[in-house]
PDB file of C-alpha atoms in Angstrom:
ATOM      1  CA  UNK A   1     -13.408 106.640 -27.130  1.00 46.00           C
ATOM      2  CA  UNK A   2     -12.986 103.702 -29.483  1.00 50.00           C
ATOM      3  CA  UNK A   3     -10.044 102.270 -27.517  1.00 50.00           C
ATOM      4  CA  UNK A   4     -11.937 101.872 -24.207  1.00 51.00           C
ATOM      5  CA  UNK A   5     -14.656 100.009 -26.080  1.00 53.00           C
ATOM      6  CA  UNK A   6     -12.091  97.608 -27.449  1.00 55.00           C
ATOM      7  CA  UNK A   7     -10.705  97.061 -23.943  1.00 51.00           C
ATOM      8  CA  UNK A   8     -14.172  96.403 -22.603  1.00 54.00           C
ATOM      9  CA  UNK A   9     -14.849  93.957 -25.411  1.00 52.00           C
ATOM     10  CA  UNK A  10     -11.570  92.177 -24.691  1.00 52.00           C
ATOM     11  CA  UNK A  11     -12.457  91.950 -20.991  1.00 54.00           C
ATOM     12  CA  UNK A  12     -15.873  90.594 -21.826  1.00 52.00           C
ATOM     13  CA  UNK A  13     -14.315  88.061 -24.163  1.00 53.00           C
ATOM     14  CA  UNK A  14     -11.848  87.074 -21.487  1.00 53.00           C
ATOM     15  CA  UNK A  15     -14.676  86.760 -18.970  1.00 54.00           C
ATOM     16  CA  UNK A  16     -16.574  84.541 -21.347  1.00 54.00           C
ATOM     17  CA  UNK A  17     -13.531  82.328 -21.763  1.00 51.00           C
ATOM     18  CA  UNK A  18     -13.063  82.073 -18.002  1.00 51.00           C
ATOM     19  CA  UNK A  19     -16.733  81.383 -17.448  1.00 49.00           C
ATOM     20  CA  UNK A  20     -16.757  78.719 -20.145  1.00 50.00           C
ATOM     21  CA  UNK A  21     -13.777  76.886 -18.726  1.00 50.00           C
ATOM     22  CA  UNK A  22     -15.246  76.473 -15.228  1.00 52.00           C
ATOM     23  CA  UNK A  23     -17.324  73.334 -16.005  1.00 52.00           C
ATOM     24  CA  UNK A  24     -14.208  71.648 -17.237  1.00 52.00           C
ATOM     25  CA  UNK A  25     -12.477  72.305 -13.913  1.00 50.00           C
ATOM     26  CA  UNK A  26     -15.483  70.878 -12.008  1.00 48.00           C
ATOM     27  CA  UNK A  27     -15.480  67.835 -14.271  1.00 53.00           C
ATOM     28  CA  UNK A  28     -11.823  67.187 -13.527  1.00 57.00           C
ATOM     29  CA  UNK A  29     -12.510  67.448  -9.805  1.00 54.00           C
ATOM     30  CA  UNK A  30     -15.337  64.894 -10.050  1.00 58.00           C
ATOM     31  CA  UNK A  31     -13.117  62.606 -12.077  1.00 57.00           C
ATOM     32  CA  UNK A  32     -10.370  62.911  -9.486  1.00 58.00           C
ATOM     33  CA  UNK A  33     -12.858  62.119  -6.706  1.00 57.00           C
ATOM     34  CA  UNK A  34     -14.172  59.031  -8.542  1.00 60.00           C
ATOM     35  CA  UNK A  35     -10.662  57.656  -9.181  1.00 62.00           C
ATOM     36  CA  UNK A  36     -10.121  56.389  -5.586  1.00 66.00           C
ATOM     37  CA  UNK A  37     -13.480  54.637  -5.651  1.00 68.00           C
ATOM     38  CA  UNK A  38     -12.618  52.918  -8.910  1.00 66.00           C
ATOM     39  CA  UNK A  39      -9.224  51.988  -7.525  1.00 63.00           C
ATOM     40  CA  UNK A  40     -10.884  50.614  -4.377  1.00 71.00           C
ATOM     41  CA  UNK A  41     -13.305  48.485  -6.409  1.00 68.00           C
ATOM     42  CA  UNK A  42     -10.481  47.251  -8.620  1.00 69.00           C
ATOM     43  CA  UNK A  43      -8.360  46.472  -5.563  1.00 69.00           C
ATOM     44  CA  UNK A  44     -11.192  44.503  -3.946  1.00 72.00           C
ATOM     45  CA  UNK A  45     -11.708  42.542  -7.148  1.00 72.00           C
ATOM     46  CA  UNK A  46      -7.993  41.816  -7.342  1.00 73.00           C
ATOM     47  CA  UNK A  47      -7.966  40.622  -3.726  1.00 75.00           C
ATOM     48  CA  UNK A  48     -10.965  38.363  -4.366  1.00 78.00           C
ATOM     49  CA  UNK A  49      -9.305  36.936  -7.451  1.00 76.00           C
ATOM     50  CA  UNK A  50      -6.092  36.428  -5.475  1.00 77.00           C
ATOM     51  CA  UNK A  51      -7.976  34.604  -2.701  1.00 78.00           C
ATOM     52  CA  UNK A  52      -9.744  32.387  -5.221  1.00 79.00           C
ATOM     53  CA  UNK A  53      -6.418  31.594  -6.876  1.00 84.00           C
ATOM     54  CA  UNK A  54      -4.876  30.835  -3.492  1.00 80.00           C
ATOM     55  CA  UNK A  55      -7.736  28.493  -2.555  1.00 80.00           C
ATOM     56  CA  UNK A  56      -7.467  26.719  -5.892  1.00 82.00           C
ATOM     57  CA  UNK A  57      -3.722  26.312  -5.377  1.00 85.00           C
ATOM     58  CA  UNK A  58      -4.263  24.882  -1.889  1.00 84.00           C
ATOM     59  CA  UNK A  59      -6.882  22.447  -3.207  1.00 82.00           C
ATOM     60  CA  UNK A  60      -4.500  21.382  -5.937  1.00 83.00           C
ATOM     61  CA  UNK A  61      -1.675  20.835  -3.455  1.00 77.00           C
ATOM     62  CA  UNK A  62      -3.942  18.835  -1.151  1.00 80.00           C
ATOM     63  CA  UNK A  63      -5.004  16.635  -4.055  1.00 83.00           C
ATOM     64  CA  UNK A  64      -1.385  16.046  -5.027  1.00 79.00           C
ATOM     65  CA  UNK A  65      -0.481  15.263  -1.407  1.00 76.00           C
ATOM     66  CA  UNK A  66      -3.339  12.772  -1.136  1.00 81.00           C
ATOM     67  CA  UNK A  67      -2.214  11.058  -4.336  1.00 79.00           C
ATOM     68  CA  UNK A  68       1.386  10.992  -3.147  1.00 73.00           C
ATOM     69  CA  UNK A  69       0.421   9.462   0.212  1.00 74.00           C
ATOM     70  CA  UNK A  70      -1.734   6.882  -1.547  1.00 73.00           C
ATOM     71  CA  UNK A  71       1.167   6.024  -3.829  1.00 67.00           C
ATOM     72  CA  UNK A  72       3.528   5.683  -0.865  1.00 64.00           C
ATOM     73  CA  UNK A  73       1.047   3.324   0.805  1.00 62.00           C
ATOM     74  CA  UNK A  74       0.813   1.274  -2.400  1.00 56.00           C
ATOM     75  CA  UNK A  75       4.593   1.033  -2.657  1.00 53.00           C
ATOM     76  CA  UNK A  76       4.897   0.019   0.989  1.00 56.00           C
ATOM     77  CA  UNK A  77       2.241  -2.644   0.496  1.00 57.00           C
ATOM     78  CA  UNK A  78       4.008  -3.883  -2.638  1.00 59.00           C
ATOM     79  CA  UNK A  79       7.300  -4.074  -0.738  1.00 87.00           C
ATOM     80  CA  UNK A  80       5.620  -6.374   1.821  1.00 96.00           C
ATOM     81  CA  UNK A  81       3.773  -8.557  -0.702  1.00 97.00           C
ATOM     82  CA  UNK A  82       4.935 -11.512  -2.773  1.00 97.00           C
ATOM     83  CA  UNK A  83       4.257 -10.496  -6.373  1.00 95.00           C
ATOM     84  CA  UNK A  84       3.556 -14.070  -7.516  1.00 97.00           C
ATOM     85  CA  UNK A  85       1.274 -15.292  -4.723  1.00 97.00           C
ATOM     86  CA  UNK A  86      -0.239 -12.008  -3.470  1.00 96.00           C
ATOM     87  CA  UNK A  87       0.465 -12.866   0.160  1.00 97.00           C
ATOM     88  CA  UNK A  88       2.994 -11.300   2.556  1.00 98.00           C
ATOM     89  CA  UNK A  89       6.617 -11.930   1.640  1.00 98.00           C
ATOM     90  CA  UNK A  90       9.304 -12.495   4.287  1.00 97.00           C
ATOM     91  CA  UNK A  91       9.502  -8.779   5.087  1.00 97.00           C
ATOM     92  CA  UNK A  92       5.726  -8.464   5.391  1.00 97.00           C
ATOM     93  CA  UNK A  93       5.312 -11.674   7.390  1.00 98.00           C
ATOM     94  CA  UNK A  94       8.083 -10.801   9.850  1.00 97.00           C
ATOM     95  CA  UNK A  95       6.411  -7.429  10.396  1.00 97.00           C
ATOM     96  CA  UNK A  96       3.077  -9.161  11.130  1.00 97.00           C
ATOM     97  CA  UNK A  97       4.841 -11.603  13.443  1.00 98.00           C
ATOM     98  CA  UNK A  98       6.499  -8.806  15.423  1.00 97.00           C
ATOM     99  CA  UNK A  99       3.167  -6.991  15.769  1.00 97.00           C
ATOM    100  CA  UNK A 100       1.495 -10.182  16.950  1.00 97.00           C
ATOM    101  CA  UNK A 101       4.172 -10.844  19.574  1.00 97.00           C
ATOM    102  CA  UNK A 102       3.942  -7.244  20.808  1.00 97.00           C
ATOM    103  CA  UNK A 103       0.186  -7.741  21.214  1.00 97.00           C
ATOM    104  CA  UNK A 104       0.725 -11.051  23.023  1.00 96.00           C
ATOM    105  CA  UNK A 105       3.159  -9.431  25.429  1.00 95.00           C
ATOM    106  CA  UNK A 106       0.724  -6.650  26.237  1.00 95.00           C
ATOM    107  CA  UNK A 107      -2.439  -8.724  26.553  1.00 95.00           C
ATOM    108  CA  UNK A 108      -0.891 -12.101  27.455  1.00 93.00           C
ATOM    109  CA  UNK A 109      -2.348 -13.806  24.403  1.00 96.00           C
ATOM    110  CA  UNK A 110      -0.880 -16.873  22.708  1.00 96.00           C
ATOM    111  CA  UNK A 111      -0.474 -18.402  19.291  1.00 97.00           C
ATOM    112  CA  UNK A 112       1.686 -20.579  17.100  1.00 98.00           C
ATOM    113  CA  UNK A 113       4.102 -20.183  14.231  1.00 98.00           C
ATOM    114  CA  UNK A 114       4.257 -22.890  11.572  1.00 98.00           C
ATOM    115  CA  UNK A 115       7.013 -22.976   8.973  1.00 98.00           C
ATOM    116  CA  UNK A 116       6.131 -25.182   6.017  1.00 97.00           C
ATOM    117  CA  UNK A 117       8.488 -26.318   3.254  1.00 97.00           C
ATOM    118  CA  UNK A 118       7.175 -27.690  -0.040  1.00 96.00           C
ATOM    119  CA  UNK A 119       8.575 -31.153  -0.799  1.00 92.00           C
ATOM    120  CA  UNK A 120       9.577 -32.195  -4.311  1.00 90.00           C
ATOM    121  CA  UNK A 121       9.240 -28.729  -5.841  1.00 94.00           C
ATOM    122  CA  UNK A 122      12.739 -28.783  -7.352  1.00 94.00           C
ATOM    123  CA  UNK A 123      12.075 -31.994  -9.357  1.00 94.00           C
ATOM    124  CA  UNK A 124       8.864 -30.411 -10.655  1.00 96.00           C
ATOM    125  CA  UNK A 125      10.794 -27.320 -11.789  1.00 96.00           C
ATOM    126  CA  UNK A 126      13.497 -29.493 -13.362  1.00 96.00           C
ATOM    127  CA  UNK A 127      11.021 -31.760 -15.154  1.00 95.00           C
ATOM    128  CA  UNK A 128       8.379 -29.278 -16.290  1.00 96.00           C
ATOM    129  CA  UNK A 129       9.866 -25.813 -15.940  1.00 96.00           C
ATOM    130  CA  UNK A 130       9.437 -22.998 -13.466  1.00 96.00           C
ATOM    131  CA  UNK A 131       5.972 -22.135 -14.806  1.00 96.00           C
ATOM    132  CA  UNK A 132       4.816 -25.511 -13.473  1.00 97.00           C
ATOM    133  CA  UNK A 133       6.503 -24.810 -10.153  1.00 97.00           C
ATOM    134  CA  UNK A 134       4.772 -21.438  -9.978  1.00 97.00           C
ATOM    135  CA  UNK A 135       1.408 -23.117 -10.515  1.00 97.00           C
ATOM    136  CA  UNK A 136       2.151 -25.497  -7.656  1.00 97.00           C
ATOM    137  CA  UNK A 137       3.089 -22.598  -5.356  1.00 98.00           C
ATOM    138  CA  UNK A 138      -0.064 -20.667  -6.266  1.00 98.00           C
ATOM    139  CA  UNK A 139      -2.260 -23.677  -5.552  1.00 98.00           C
ATOM    140  CA  UNK A 140      -0.530 -24.308  -2.231  1.00 98.00           C
ATOM    141  CA  UNK A 141      -0.900 -20.656  -1.184  1.00 98.00           C
ATOM    142  CA  UNK A 142      -4.598 -20.794  -2.039  1.00 97.00           C
ATOM    143  CA  UNK A 143      -5.005 -24.067  -0.130  1.00 97.00           C
ATOM    144  CA  UNK A 144      -3.317 -22.697   2.987  1.00 97.00           C
ATOM    145  CA  UNK A 145      -5.365 -19.489   2.850  1.00 97.00           C
ATOM    146  CA  UNK A 146      -8.592 -21.513   2.827  1.00 96.00           C
ATOM    147  CA  UNK A 147      -7.425 -23.497   5.857  1.00 94.00           C
ATOM    148  CA  UNK A 148      -6.869 -20.507   8.173  1.00 96.00           C
ATOM    149  CA  UNK A 149      -9.097 -17.983   9.945  1.00 96.00           C
ATOM    150  CA  UNK A 150      -9.410 -14.327   8.972  1.00 95.00           C
ATOM    151  CA  UNK A 151      -7.233 -13.313  11.933  1.00 95.00           C
ATOM    152  CA  UNK A 152      -4.417 -15.695  10.931  1.00 98.00           C
ATOM    153  CA  UNK A 153      -1.678 -14.875   8.427  1.00 98.00           C
ATOM    154  CA  UNK A 154       0.005 -16.949   5.733  1.00 98.00           C
ATOM    155  CA  UNK A 155       3.164 -15.676   4.047  1.00 98.00           C
ATOM    156  CA  UNK A 156       5.970 -16.819   1.779  1.00 98.00           C
ATOM    157  CA  UNK A 157       9.409 -16.685   3.353  1.00 97.00           C
ATOM    158  CA  UNK A 158      11.056 -17.344   0.019  1.00 95.00           C
ATOM    159  CA  UNK A 159      11.460 -20.074  -2.591  1.00 95.00           C
ATOM    160  CA  UNK A 160       9.361 -23.050  -1.519  1.00 96.00           C
ATOM    161  CA  UNK A 161       9.016 -22.059   2.148  1.00 98.00           C
ATOM    162  CA  UNK A 162       5.808 -20.732   3.706  1.00 98.00           C
ATOM    163  CA  UNK A 163       4.979 -19.523   7.209  1.00 98.00           C
ATOM    164  CA  UNK A 164       1.696 -19.323   9.083  1.00 98.00           C
ATOM    165  CA  UNK A 165       0.826 -17.183  12.098  1.00 98.00           C
ATOM    166  CA  UNK A 166      -2.056 -18.743  14.031  1.00 98.00           C
ATOM    167  CA  UNK A 167      -3.778 -17.202  17.054  1.00 97.00           C
ATOM    168  CA  UNK A 168      -4.894 -18.854  20.296  1.00 95.00           C
ATOM    169  CA  UNK A 169      -3.670 -22.402  19.766  1.00 94.00           C
ATOM    170  CA  UNK A 170      -2.241 -24.808  22.305  1.00 93.00           C
ATOM    171  CA  UNK A 171       0.827 -26.876  21.437  1.00 94.00           C
ATOM    172  CA  UNK A 172      -1.343 -29.923  20.748  1.00 96.00           C
ATOM    173  CA  UNK A 173      -3.708 -27.959  18.528  1.00 97.00           C
ATOM    174  CA  UNK A 174      -0.823 -26.304  16.672  1.00 97.00           C
ATOM    175  CA  UNK A 175       0.829 -29.638  15.878  1.00 96.00           C
ATOM    176  CA  UNK A 176      -2.503 -31.087  14.782  1.00 97.00           C
ATOM    177  CA  UNK A 177      -3.015 -28.076  12.523  1.00 97.00           C
ATOM    178  CA  UNK A 178       0.445 -28.595  10.998  1.00 97.00           C
ATOM    179  CA  UNK A 179      -0.501 -32.164  10.120  1.00 96.00           C
ATOM    180  CA  UNK A 180      -3.704 -30.905   8.485  1.00 97.00           C
ATOM    181  CA  UNK A 181      -1.689 -28.483   6.341  1.00 98.00           C
ATOM    182  CA  UNK A 182       0.693 -31.259   5.291  1.00 97.00           C
ATOM    183  CA  UNK A 183      -2.161 -33.559   4.376  1.00 96.00           C
ATOM    184  CA  UNK A 184      -3.978 -30.884   2.381  1.00 97.00           C
ATOM    185  CA  UNK A 185      -0.867 -30.256   0.281  1.00 97.00           C
ATOM    186  CA  UNK A 186      -0.055 -33.962  -0.049  1.00 95.00           C
ATOM    187  CA  UNK A 187      -3.533 -34.492  -1.512  1.00 96.00           C
ATOM    188  CA  UNK A 188      -3.035 -31.908  -4.268  1.00 96.00           C
ATOM    189  CA  UNK A 189      -2.585 -33.260  -7.792  1.00 95.00           C
ATOM    190  CA  UNK A 190      -1.315 -31.514 -10.911  1.00 96.00           C
ATOM    191  CA  UNK A 191      -1.112 -32.416 -14.574  1.00 95.00           C
ATOM    192  CA  UNK A 192       1.862 -31.251 -16.620  1.00 96.00           C
ATOM    193  CA  UNK A 193       2.524 -32.462 -20.174  1.00 94.00           C
ATOM    194  CA  UNK A 194       0.046 -35.272 -19.768  1.00 93.00           C
ATOM    195  CA  UNK A 195       1.521 -36.505 -16.503  1.00 94.00           C
ATOM    196  CA  UNK A 196      -0.047 -36.412 -13.049  1.00 93.00           C
ATOM    197  CA  UNK A 197       2.223 -34.887 -10.410  1.00 94.00           C
ATOM    198  CA  UNK A 198       1.949 -34.520  -6.642  1.00 94.00           C
ATOM    199  CA  UNK A 199       4.050 -32.339  -4.390  1.00 92.00           C
ATOM    200  CA  UNK A 200       4.010 -32.482  -0.591  1.00 93.00           C
ATOM    201  CA  UNK A 201       4.947 -30.450   2.471  1.00 96.00           C
ATOM    202  CA  UNK A 202       6.828 -30.696   5.771  1.00 97.00           C
ATOM    203  CA  UNK A 203       5.825 -28.436   8.675  1.00 98.00           C
ATOM    204  CA  UNK A 204       7.520 -27.352  11.908  1.00 98.00           C
ATOM    205  CA  UNK A 205       5.884 -25.624  14.878  1.00 98.00           C
ATOM    206  CA  UNK A 206       7.010 -22.997  17.399  1.00 98.00           C
ATOM    207  CA  UNK A 207       4.755 -21.664  20.151  1.00 97.00           C
ATOM    208  CA  UNK A 208       4.215 -17.925  20.637  1.00 98.00           C
ATOM    209  CA  UNK A 209       3.459 -16.065  23.829  1.00 95.00           C
ATOM    210  CA  UNK A 210       4.411 -13.165  26.067  1.00 93.00           C
ATOM    211  CA  UNK A 211       8.066 -14.282  26.195  1.00 94.00           C
ATOM    212  CA  UNK A 212       8.403 -15.019  22.473  1.00 96.00           C
ATOM    213  CA  UNK A 213      10.948 -13.440  20.156  1.00 97.00           C
ATOM    214  CA  UNK A 214      10.244 -13.230  16.425  1.00 97.00           C
ATOM    215  CA  UNK A 215      13.689 -14.241  15.186  1.00 97.00           C
ATOM    216  CA  UNK A 216      14.044 -17.083  17.692  1.00 97.00           C
ATOM    217  CA  UNK A 217      10.531 -18.369  16.910  1.00 98.00           C
ATOM    218  CA  UNK A 218      11.367 -18.511  13.196  1.00 98.00           C
ATOM    219  CA  UNK A 219      14.552 -20.421  13.950  1.00 98.00           C
ATOM    220  CA  UNK A 220      12.721 -22.915  16.177  1.00 98.00           C
ATOM    221  CA  UNK A 221       9.950 -23.537  13.665  1.00 98.00           C
ATOM    222  CA  UNK A 222      12.476 -23.864  10.845  1.00 97.00           C
ATOM    223  CA  UNK A 223      14.530 -26.400  12.800  1.00 98.00           C
ATOM    224  CA  UNK A 224      11.387 -28.391  13.632  1.00 97.00           C
ATOM    225  CA  UNK A 225      10.446 -28.339   9.957  1.00 97.00           C
ATOM    226  CA  UNK A 226      13.778 -29.902   8.924  1.00 96.00           C
ATOM    227  CA  UNK A 227      13.329 -32.624  11.522  1.00 95.00           C
ATOM    228  CA  UNK A 228       9.899 -33.345  10.088  1.00 95.00           C
ATOM    229  CA  UNK A 229      11.277 -33.321   6.541  1.00 94.00           C
ATOM    230  CA  UNK A 230      13.883 -35.917   7.554  1.00 93.00           C
ATOM    231  CA  UNK A 231      11.062 -38.188   8.727  1.00 91.00           C
ATOM    232  CA  UNK A 232       9.386 -37.910   5.339  1.00 88.00           C
ATOM    233  CA  UNK A 233      12.443 -38.742   3.244  1.00 82.00           C
ATOM    234  CA  UNK A 234      11.198 -42.272   2.622  1.00 70.00           C
ATOM    235  CA  UNK A 235       8.417 -40.830   0.450  1.00 65.00           C
ATOM    236  CA  UNK A 236       9.082 -40.620  -3.307  1.00 59.00           C
ATOM    237  CA  UNK A 237      10.597 -37.291  -4.382  1.00 54.00           C
ATOM    238  CA  UNK A 238       8.103 -36.942  -7.246  1.00 58.00           C
ATOM    239  CA  UNK A 239       5.285 -39.051  -8.639  1.00 60.00           C
ATOM    240  CA  UNK A 240       4.946 -39.126 -12.407  1.00 58.00           C
ATOM    241  CA  UNK A 241       2.116 -41.223 -13.794  1.00 50.00           C
ATOM    242  CA  UNK A 242       1.047 -41.327 -17.425  1.00 43.00           C
ATOM    243  CA  UNK A 243      -2.422 -39.939 -17.933  1.00 40.00           C
TER     244      UNK A 243
END
């Protein structure tokens, strides 16, 4: 009779073990059920973080693009500007001239081109150095800029040669304006190494209109300028007077 008791005790013990292990099984099931929710939350957080990172990257790229475009614009402007005088160089002036002629052709407007060459600049450079010549050019550029309207353009074609694009002028008015430019530059006075120096200018005019061509207009104005310069050859090349 003792053996059956032992068997019963063993069964009871086994039952207790089985009964005690059930909560653990339930706990594992709950843990397994919660895992997808945690994974879903983590996935959503990862997606949000990824979106935020993507937006930040796009903002950064847009900022870089804006800076790059601004830099390109600055370089293009620098390529069209005379570094010494801060006015359009030949490239920049010819571009403005072509735009103006295109406008004149479309709207049948008119204007004038004046090419102006500085007289006696070489003797100034030879006598006082190129720094003195640069000062003369700067003063002349400033003088011409003050003499024109906001819609007009003054540029440096190179060396001692300037060009002016003037809107809505008749031939008579354009020639009168050229004389005014010459006189304004003739009246300038400079002092280098204790000596008073004057320069001078010769101007040529070409009319602009619906039939104008930029290259031909520059050639015409340049030729007229050399004719004018020949008429001024009787003037002294440079005036040097002790201060």
